[in-house]
């Protein structure tokens, strides 16, 4: 079966711009989470969506937002980009029956 | 405040030997612990997990041990193979209101030399 698909794989944006990242979970998975990976902070939880509702949120500023659609696909948006937002953004999906998630390959965002 | 710590940034072992990866945590509310393996330019891949009520879980060459009193877990890989060379992340699962959140350590790079 197809895995978690994230688009685009790579993105370069300028400070102050906004960006939207997309994630298609594994078919049947209704829970989608987003994580940010940076060399200094490691993998950090952004938020989790289930049935189009945000159920959990990490400690990120309001510039980071997301949503989930009725087909479980999810988007993450970052507004007013800062240099420090450069990171690998990982999406993960789960059935919710067992611990852990299946991760996508990520979107590498570079802010210049 | 880092709730999950992997204190060693790297480990190098010979092929065929045992690799032991360590992880410490501070939050007693974690209900599962997981290990993920990550290659460059790929997302983390789930390896093995253990419930907080167990002390050992084994899957092939991979065994995870949990010492709750010490808030410590370890991943043993026996025998180590060159293909095991990757970054390994320890993660702890916190479930609240049906929502699962993973708290990750910063990772440890394992190199298995042929």
PDB file of C-alpha atoms in Angstrom:
ATOM      1  CA  UNK A   1       0.000   0.000   0.000  1.00  0.00           C
ATOM      2  CA  UNK A   2       1.162   3.575  -0.588  1.00  0.00           C
ATOM      3  CA  UNK A   3       2.974   5.261   2.281  1.00  0.00           C
ATOM      4  CA  UNK A   4       2.653   8.770   3.609  1.00  0.00           C
ATOM      5  CA  UNK A   5       3.202  11.214   0.762  1.00  0.00           C
ATOM      6  CA  UNK A   6       4.481  14.723   1.315  1.00  0.00           C
ATOM      7  CA  UNK A   7       4.733  17.447  -1.307  1.00  0.00           C
ATOM      8  CA  UNK A   8       6.818  19.220  -2.272  1.00  0.00           C
ATOM      9  CA  UNK A   9      10.063  17.482  -1.273  1.00  0.00           C
ATOM     10  CA  UNK A  10      12.094  20.666  -1.365  1.00  0.00           C
ATOM     11  CA  UNK A  11      11.137  24.309  -1.075  1.00  0.00           C
ATOM     12  CA  UNK A  12      13.027  27.579  -0.943  1.00  0.00           C
ATOM     13  CA  UNK A  13      11.233  30.662   0.331  1.00  0.00           C
ATOM     14  CA  UNK A  14      12.190  34.196   1.283  1.00  0.00           C
ATOM     15  CA  UNK A  15      11.811  35.676   4.748  1.00  0.00           C
ATOM     16  CA  UNK A  16       8.357  37.140   5.258  1.00  0.00           C
ATOM     17  CA  UNK A  17       6.659  34.865   2.754  1.00  0.00           C
ATOM     18  CA  UNK A  18       4.198  32.157   3.644  1.00  0.00           C
ATOM     19  CA  UNK A  19       4.273  28.494   2.699  1.00  0.00           C
ATOM     20  CA  UNK A  20       1.843  25.579   2.524  1.00  0.00           C
ATOM     21  CA  UNK A  21       2.982  21.975   2.803  1.00  0.00           C
ATOM     22  CA  UNK A  22       0.824  19.015   1.898  1.00  0.00           C
ATOM     23  CA  UNK A  23       0.504  15.523   3.316  1.00  0.00           C
ATOM     24  CA  UNK A  24      -1.489  12.521   2.115  1.00  0.00           C
ATOM     25  CA  UNK A  25      -1.712   9.865   4.832  1.00  0.00           C
ATOM     26  CA  UNK A  26      -1.839   6.124   4.350  1.00  0.00           C
ATOM     27  CA  UNK A  27      -5.274   5.099   3.138  1.00  0.00           C
ATOM     28  CA  UNK A  28      -7.542   4.518   6.115  1.00  0.00           C
ATOM     29  CA  UNK A  29      -5.399   6.478   8.547  1.00  0.00           C
ATOM     30  CA  UNK A  30      -7.399   9.261  10.125  1.00  0.00           C
ATOM     31  CA  UNK A  31      -4.799  10.696  12.472  1.00  0.00           C
ATOM     32  CA  UNK A  32      -2.178  12.988  10.959  1.00  0.00           C
ATOM     33  CA  UNK A  33       0.631  14.636  12.891  1.00  0.00           C
ATOM     34  CA  UNK A  34       3.274  17.124  11.893  1.00  0.00           C
ATOM     35  CA  UNK A  35       6.812  17.358  13.245  1.00  0.00           C
ATOM     36  CA  UNK A  36       9.663  19.785  12.672  1.00  0.00           C
ATOM     37  CA  UNK A  37      13.217  18.469  12.563  1.00  0.00           C
ATOM     38  CA  UNK A  38      16.166  20.809  12.999  1.00  0.00           C
ATOM     39  CA  UNK A  39      19.789  19.988  13.832  1.00  0.00           C
ATOM     40  CA  UNK A  40      19.637  21.858  17.128  1.00  0.00           C
ATOM     41  CA  UNK A  41      16.229  20.824  18.442  1.00  0.00           C
ATOM     42  CA  UNK A  42      15.707  17.406  16.916  1.00  0.00           C
ATOM     43  CA  UNK A  43      12.160  16.299  16.124  1.00  0.00           C
ATOM     44  CA  UNK A  44       9.497  18.488  17.681  1.00  0.00           C
ATOM     45  CA  UNK A  45       5.751  17.985  17.658  1.00  0.00           C
ATOM     46  CA  UNK A  46       3.732  20.647  15.868  1.00  0.00           C
ATOM     47  CA  UNK A  47       0.138  19.395  15.940  1.00  0.00           C
ATOM     48  CA  UNK A  48      -2.126  16.416  15.419  1.00  0.00           C
ATOM     49  CA  UNK A  49      -5.373  16.212  13.485  1.00  0.00           C
ATOM     50  CA  UNK A  50      -8.095  13.614  13.603  1.00  0.00           C
ATOM     51  CA  UNK A  51     -11.319  13.735  11.621  1.00  0.00           C
ATOM     52  CA  UNK A  52     -10.654  17.326  10.552  1.00  0.00           C
ATOM     53  CA  UNK A  53     -10.151  18.477  14.158  1.00  0.00           C
ATOM     54  CA  UNK A  54      -6.940  19.582  15.776  1.00  0.00           C
ATOM     55  CA  UNK A  55      -6.631  17.393  18.876  1.00  0.00           C
ATOM     56  CA  UNK A  56      -3.222  18.370  20.112  1.00  0.00           C
ATOM     57  CA  UNK A  57      -0.760  21.183  19.612  1.00  0.00           C
ATOM     58  CA  UNK A  58       2.933  21.659  20.387  1.00  0.00           C
ATOM     59  CA  UNK A  59       4.740  24.758  21.561  1.00  0.00           C
ATOM     60  CA  UNK A  60       5.021  26.643  18.307  1.00  0.00           C
ATOM     61  CA  UNK A  61       3.912  30.211  17.575  1.00  0.00           C
ATOM     62  CA  UNK A  62       0.615  30.970  15.908  1.00  0.00           C
ATOM     63  CA  UNK A  63       2.404  31.443  12.578  1.00  0.00           C
ATOM     64  CA  UNK A  64       2.283  27.656  12.318  1.00  0.00           C
ATOM     65  CA  UNK A  65      -1.160  26.331  11.497  1.00  0.00           C
ATOM     66  CA  UNK A  66      -2.696  23.340   9.849  1.00  0.00           C
ATOM     67  CA  UNK A  67      -5.874  21.740   8.732  1.00  0.00           C
ATOM     68  CA  UNK A  68      -7.227  18.379   7.727  1.00  0.00           C
ATOM     69  CA  UNK A  69      -9.716  17.646   5.013  1.00  0.00           C
ATOM     70  CA  UNK A  70     -12.539  15.122   4.941  1.00  0.00           C
ATOM     71  CA  UNK A  71     -10.337  12.657   3.010  1.00  0.00           C
ATOM     72  CA  UNK A  72      -7.762  12.901   5.858  1.00  0.00           C
ATOM     73  CA  UNK A  73      -5.271  14.784   3.713  1.00  0.00           C
ATOM     74  CA  UNK A  74      -3.595  17.531   5.694  1.00  0.00           C
ATOM     75  CA  UNK A  75      -1.902  20.821   5.007  1.00  0.00           C
ATOM     76  CA  UNK A  76       0.451  22.819   7.159  1.00  0.00           C
ATOM     77  CA  UNK A  77       0.916  26.543   6.730  1.00  0.00           C
ATOM     78  CA  UNK A  78       3.658  28.786   8.014  1.00  0.00           C
ATOM     79  CA  UNK A  79       3.163  32.533   7.647  1.00  0.00           C
ATOM     80  CA  UNK A  80       5.719  35.343   7.854  1.00  0.00           C
ATOM     81  CA  UNK A  81       8.623  32.967   7.425  1.00  0.00           C
ATOM     82  CA  UNK A  82      11.768  33.433   9.492  1.00  0.00           C
ATOM     83  CA  UNK A  83      15.259  32.073   8.845  1.00  0.00           C
ATOM     84  CA  UNK A  84      14.835  29.782  11.859  1.00  0.00           C
ATOM     85  CA  UNK A  85      11.915  28.049  10.180  1.00  0.00           C
ATOM     86  CA  UNK A  86      14.350  26.303   7.866  1.00  0.00           C
ATOM     87  CA  UNK A  87      13.883  22.640   8.718  1.00  0.00           C
ATOM     88  CA  UNK A  88      12.657  19.268   7.589  1.00  0.00           C
ATOM     89  CA  UNK A  89       8.907  19.094   8.124  1.00  0.00           C
ATOM     90  CA  UNK A  90       7.638  15.583   8.630  1.00  0.00           C
ATOM     91  CA  UNK A  91       4.095  14.361   8.390  1.00  0.00           C
ATOM     92  CA  UNK A  92       3.036  11.107  10.019  1.00  0.00           C
ATOM     93  CA  UNK A  93      -0.183   9.138  10.005  1.00  0.00           C
ATOM     94  CA  UNK A  94      -1.723   6.500  12.194  1.00  0.00           C
ATOM     95  CA  UNK A  95      -4.773   4.318  12.550  1.00  0.00           C
ATOM     96  CA  UNK A  96      -4.721   5.146  16.217  1.00  0.00           C
ATOM     97  CA  UNK A  97      -4.878   1.511  17.342  1.00  0.00           C
ATOM     98  CA  UNK A  98      -1.223   1.082  18.231  1.00  0.00           C
ATOM     99  CA  UNK A  99       1.471   3.463  19.324  1.00  0.00           C
ATOM    100  CA  UNK A 100       3.658   5.302  16.908  1.00  0.00           C
ATOM    101  CA  UNK A 101       3.241   6.712  13.474  1.00  0.00           C
ATOM    102  CA  UNK A 102       4.307   6.053   9.903  1.00  0.00           C
ATOM    103  CA  UNK A 103       6.293   8.997   8.669  1.00  0.00           C
ATOM    104  CA  UNK A 104       6.582  10.498   5.229  1.00  0.00           C
ATOM    105  CA  UNK A 105       9.918  11.496   3.719  1.00  0.00           C
ATOM    106  CA  UNK A 106       9.397  15.107   4.656  1.00  0.00           C
ATOM    107  CA  UNK A 107       9.539  18.506   3.018  1.00  0.00           C
ATOM    108  CA  UNK A 108      12.869  20.291   3.289  1.00  0.00           C
ATOM    109  CA  UNK A 109      12.096  24.006   3.698  1.00  0.00           C
ATOM    110  CA  UNK A 110      14.883  26.531   3.318  1.00  0.00           C
ATOM    111  CA  UNK A 111      14.185  30.161   4.185  1.00  0.00           C
ATOM    112  CA  UNK A 112      16.632  32.684   2.734  1.00  0.00           C
TER     113      UNK A 112
ATOM    114  CA  UNK B   1      13.153  21.036  29.312  1.00  0.00           C
ATOM    115  CA  UNK B   2      14.145  17.937  27.381  1.00  0.00           C
ATOM    116  CA  UNK B   3      11.963  15.054  28.479  1.00  0.00           C
ATOM    117  CA  UNK B   4      13.707  12.400  26.378  1.00  0.00           C
ATOM    118  CA  UNK B   5      17.477  12.339  26.240  1.00  0.00           C
ATOM    119  CA  UNK B   6      19.938  10.427  24.155  1.00  0.00           C
ATOM    120  CA  UNK B   7      23.206  11.437  25.730  1.00  0.00           C
ATOM    121  CA  UNK B   8      25.577   9.860  23.230  1.00  0.00           C
ATOM    122  CA  UNK B   9      25.539  11.517  19.800  1.00  0.00           C
ATOM    123  CA  UNK B  10      27.272   8.621  18.074  1.00  0.00           C
ATOM    124  CA  UNK B  11      28.326   4.999  18.373  1.00  0.00           C
ATOM    125  CA  UNK B  12      30.637   2.913  16.219  1.00  0.00           C
ATOM    126  CA  UNK B  13      30.668  -0.904  16.354  1.00  0.00           C
ATOM    127  CA  UNK B  14      32.057  -3.765  14.349  1.00  0.00           C
ATOM    128  CA  UNK B  15      29.816  -5.907  12.196  1.00  0.00           C
ATOM    129  CA  UNK B  16      28.562  -8.932  14.113  1.00  0.00           C
ATOM    130  CA  UNK B  17      28.924  -7.279  17.510  1.00  0.00           C
ATOM    131  CA  UNK B  18      26.193  -5.906  19.746  1.00  0.00           C
ATOM    132  CA  UNK B  19      25.048  -2.294  19.466  1.00  0.00           C
ATOM    133  CA  UNK B  20      23.526  -0.786  22.608  1.00  0.00           C
ATOM    134  CA  UNK B  21      21.692   2.498  22.275  1.00  0.00           C
ATOM    135  CA  UNK B  22      20.561   4.251  25.444  1.00  0.00           C
ATOM    136  CA  UNK B  23      17.780   6.666  26.255  1.00  0.00           C
ATOM    137  CA  UNK B  24      16.635   8.407  29.444  1.00  0.00           C
ATOM    138  CA  UNK B  25      13.334  10.097  30.146  1.00  0.00           C
ATOM    139  CA  UNK B  26      11.870  12.271  32.871  1.00  0.00           C
ATOM    140  CA  UNK B  27       8.080  12.092  32.499  1.00  0.00           C
ATOM    141  CA  UNK B  28       6.447   9.184  34.328  1.00  0.00           C
ATOM    142  CA  UNK B  29       3.259   9.655  32.303  1.00  0.00           C
ATOM    143  CA  UNK B  30       4.685   8.258  29.077  1.00  0.00           C
ATOM    144  CA  UNK B  31       2.762   5.122  28.166  1.00  0.00           C
ATOM    145  CA  UNK B  32       4.862   3.736  25.330  1.00  0.00           C
ATOM    146  CA  UNK B  33       8.432   4.026  24.186  1.00  0.00           C
ATOM    147  CA  UNK B  34       9.536   3.617  20.616  1.00  0.00           C
ATOM    148  CA  UNK B  35      12.673   3.458  18.541  1.00  0.00           C
ATOM    149  CA  UNK B  36      12.877   4.883  15.066  1.00  0.00           C
ATOM    150  CA  UNK B  37      15.638   4.593  12.508  1.00  0.00           C
ATOM    151  CA  UNK B  38      16.341   7.381  10.050  1.00  0.00           C
ATOM    152  CA  UNK B  39      18.396   7.536   6.880  1.00  0.00           C
ATOM    153  CA  UNK B  40      19.327  10.891   5.336  1.00  0.00           C
ATOM    154  CA  UNK B  41      16.596  12.443   3.171  1.00  0.00           C
ATOM    155  CA  UNK B  42      14.011   9.966   4.483  1.00  0.00           C
ATOM    156  CA  UNK B  43      11.460  10.065   7.254  1.00  0.00           C
ATOM    157  CA  UNK B  44      11.963   8.029  10.444  1.00  0.00           C
ATOM    158  CA  UNK B  45      11.048   4.349  10.194  1.00  0.00           C
ATOM    159  CA  UNK B  46       9.460   2.581  13.142  1.00  0.00           C
ATOM    160  CA  UNK B  47      11.614  -0.203  14.569  1.00  0.00           C
ATOM    161  CA  UNK B  48      10.203  -1.472  17.843  1.00  0.00           C
ATOM    162  CA  UNK B  49       8.131  -0.301  20.779  1.00  0.00           C
ATOM    163  CA  UNK B  50       7.541  -1.240  24.387  1.00  0.00           C
ATOM    164  CA  UNK B  51       4.655  -0.556  26.699  1.00  0.00           C
ATOM    165  CA  UNK B  52       5.434   1.180  29.967  1.00  0.00           C
ATOM    166  CA  UNK B  53       4.106  -1.882  31.803  1.00  0.00           C
ATOM    167  CA  UNK B  54       6.624  -4.226  30.196  1.00  0.00           C
ATOM    168  CA  UNK B  55      10.360  -4.516  30.736  1.00  0.00           C
ATOM    169  CA  UNK B  56      11.418  -6.225  27.520  1.00  0.00           C
ATOM    170  CA  UNK B  57      10.272  -6.566  23.949  1.00  0.00           C
ATOM    171  CA  UNK B  58      12.075  -8.506  21.263  1.00  0.00           C
ATOM    172  CA  UNK B  59      11.722  -8.499  17.490  1.00  0.00           C
ATOM    173  CA  UNK B  60      14.340 -10.400  15.567  1.00  0.00           C
ATOM    174  CA  UNK B  61      17.723  -8.788  16.047  1.00  0.00           C
ATOM    175  CA  UNK B  62      16.199  -5.900  17.998  1.00  0.00           C
ATOM    176  CA  UNK B  63      15.413  -5.960  21.712  1.00  0.00           C
ATOM    177  CA  UNK B  64      14.265  -3.035  23.805  1.00  0.00           C
ATOM    178  CA  UNK B  65      14.676  -3.037  27.568  1.00  0.00           C
ATOM    179  CA  UNK B  66      12.808  -0.708  29.906  1.00  0.00           C
ATOM    180  CA  UNK B  67      13.855   0.114  33.465  1.00  0.00           C
ATOM    181  CA  UNK B  68      11.018   2.233  34.854  1.00  0.00           C
ATOM    182  CA  UNK B  69      12.606   2.865  38.215  1.00  0.00           C
ATOM    183  CA  UNK B  70      15.649   4.342  36.493  1.00  0.00           C
ATOM    184  CA  UNK B  71      13.553   5.963  33.734  1.00  0.00           C
ATOM    185  CA  UNK B  72      15.897   4.372  31.236  1.00  0.00           C
ATOM    186  CA  UNK B  73      15.497   2.301  28.112  1.00  0.00           C
ATOM    187  CA  UNK B  74      17.936   0.721  25.749  1.00  0.00           C
ATOM    188  CA  UNK B  75      17.884  -0.809  22.297  1.00  0.00           C
ATOM    189  CA  UNK B  76      20.088  -3.815  21.633  1.00  0.00           C
ATOM    190  CA  UNK B  77      20.915  -4.828  18.083  1.00  0.00           C
ATOM    191  CA  UNK B  78      22.478  -8.270  17.778  1.00  0.00           C
ATOM    192  CA  UNK B  79      24.267  -8.985  15.531  1.00  0.00           C
ATOM    193  CA  UNK B  80      24.908  -5.539  14.108  1.00  0.00           C
ATOM    194  CA  UNK B  81      25.025  -5.246  10.311  1.00  0.00           C
ATOM    195  CA  UNK B  82      26.424  -2.484   8.090  1.00  0.00           C
ATOM    196  CA  UNK B  83      22.861  -1.776   6.902  1.00  0.00           C
ATOM    197  CA  UNK B  84      21.990  -0.789  10.465  1.00  0.00           C
ATOM    198  CA  UNK B  85      24.117   2.336  10.053  1.00  0.00           C
ATOM    199  CA  UNK B  86      21.675   5.228  10.496  1.00  0.00           C
ATOM    200  CA  UNK B  87      20.476   7.756  13.047  1.00  0.00           C
ATOM    201  CA  UNK B  88      18.347   6.199  15.770  1.00  0.00           C
ATOM    202  CA  UNK B  89      15.727   8.159  17.647  1.00  0.00           C
ATOM    203  CA  UNK B  90      14.239   7.216  20.959  1.00  0.00           C
ATOM    204  CA  UNK B  91      10.661   8.465  21.364  1.00  0.00           C
ATOM    205  CA  UNK B  92       8.136   8.457  24.162  1.00  0.00           C
ATOM    206  CA  UNK B  93       4.409   8.411  23.593  1.00  0.00           C
ATOM    207  CA  UNK B  94       1.980  10.521  25.568  1.00  0.00           C
ATOM    208  CA  UNK B  95      -1.713   9.947  24.943  1.00  0.00           C
ATOM    209  CA  UNK B  96      -4.199  12.538  26.116  1.00  0.00           C
ATOM    210  CA  UNK B  97      -7.845  12.522  25.134  1.00  0.00           C
ATOM    211  CA  UNK B  98      -7.192   9.961  22.423  1.00  0.00           C
ATOM    212  CA  UNK B  99      -4.468  12.071  20.843  1.00  0.00           C
ATOM    213  CA  UNK B 100      -0.973  10.630  20.749  1.00  0.00           C
ATOM    214  CA  UNK B 101       2.046  12.894  20.871  1.00  0.00           C
ATOM    215  CA  UNK B 102       5.592  11.604  20.436  1.00  0.00           C
ATOM    216  CA  UNK B 103       8.452  13.253  22.289  1.00  0.00           C
ATOM    217  CA  UNK B 104      11.758  12.505  20.615  1.00  0.00           C
ATOM    218  CA  UNK B 105      15.329  12.436  21.759  1.00  0.00           C
ATOM    219  CA  UNK B 106      17.853  14.223  19.569  1.00  0.00           C
ATOM    220  CA  UNK B 107      19.060  11.027  17.966  1.00  0.00           C
ATOM    221  CA  UNK B 108      22.238   8.980  17.893  1.00  0.00           C
ATOM    222  CA  UNK B 109      24.259   8.097  14.824  1.00  0.00           C
ATOM    223  CA  UNK B 110      25.167   4.426  14.669  1.00  0.00           C
ATOM    224  CA  UNK B 111      27.964   3.303  12.374  1.00  0.00           C
ATOM    225  CA  UNK B 112      28.497  -0.405  11.848  1.00  0.00           C
ATOM    226  CA  UNK B 113      31.871  -1.098  10.293  1.00  0.00           C
ATOM    227  CA  UNK B 114      32.314  -4.140   8.030  1.00  0.00           C
TER     228      UNK B 114
END
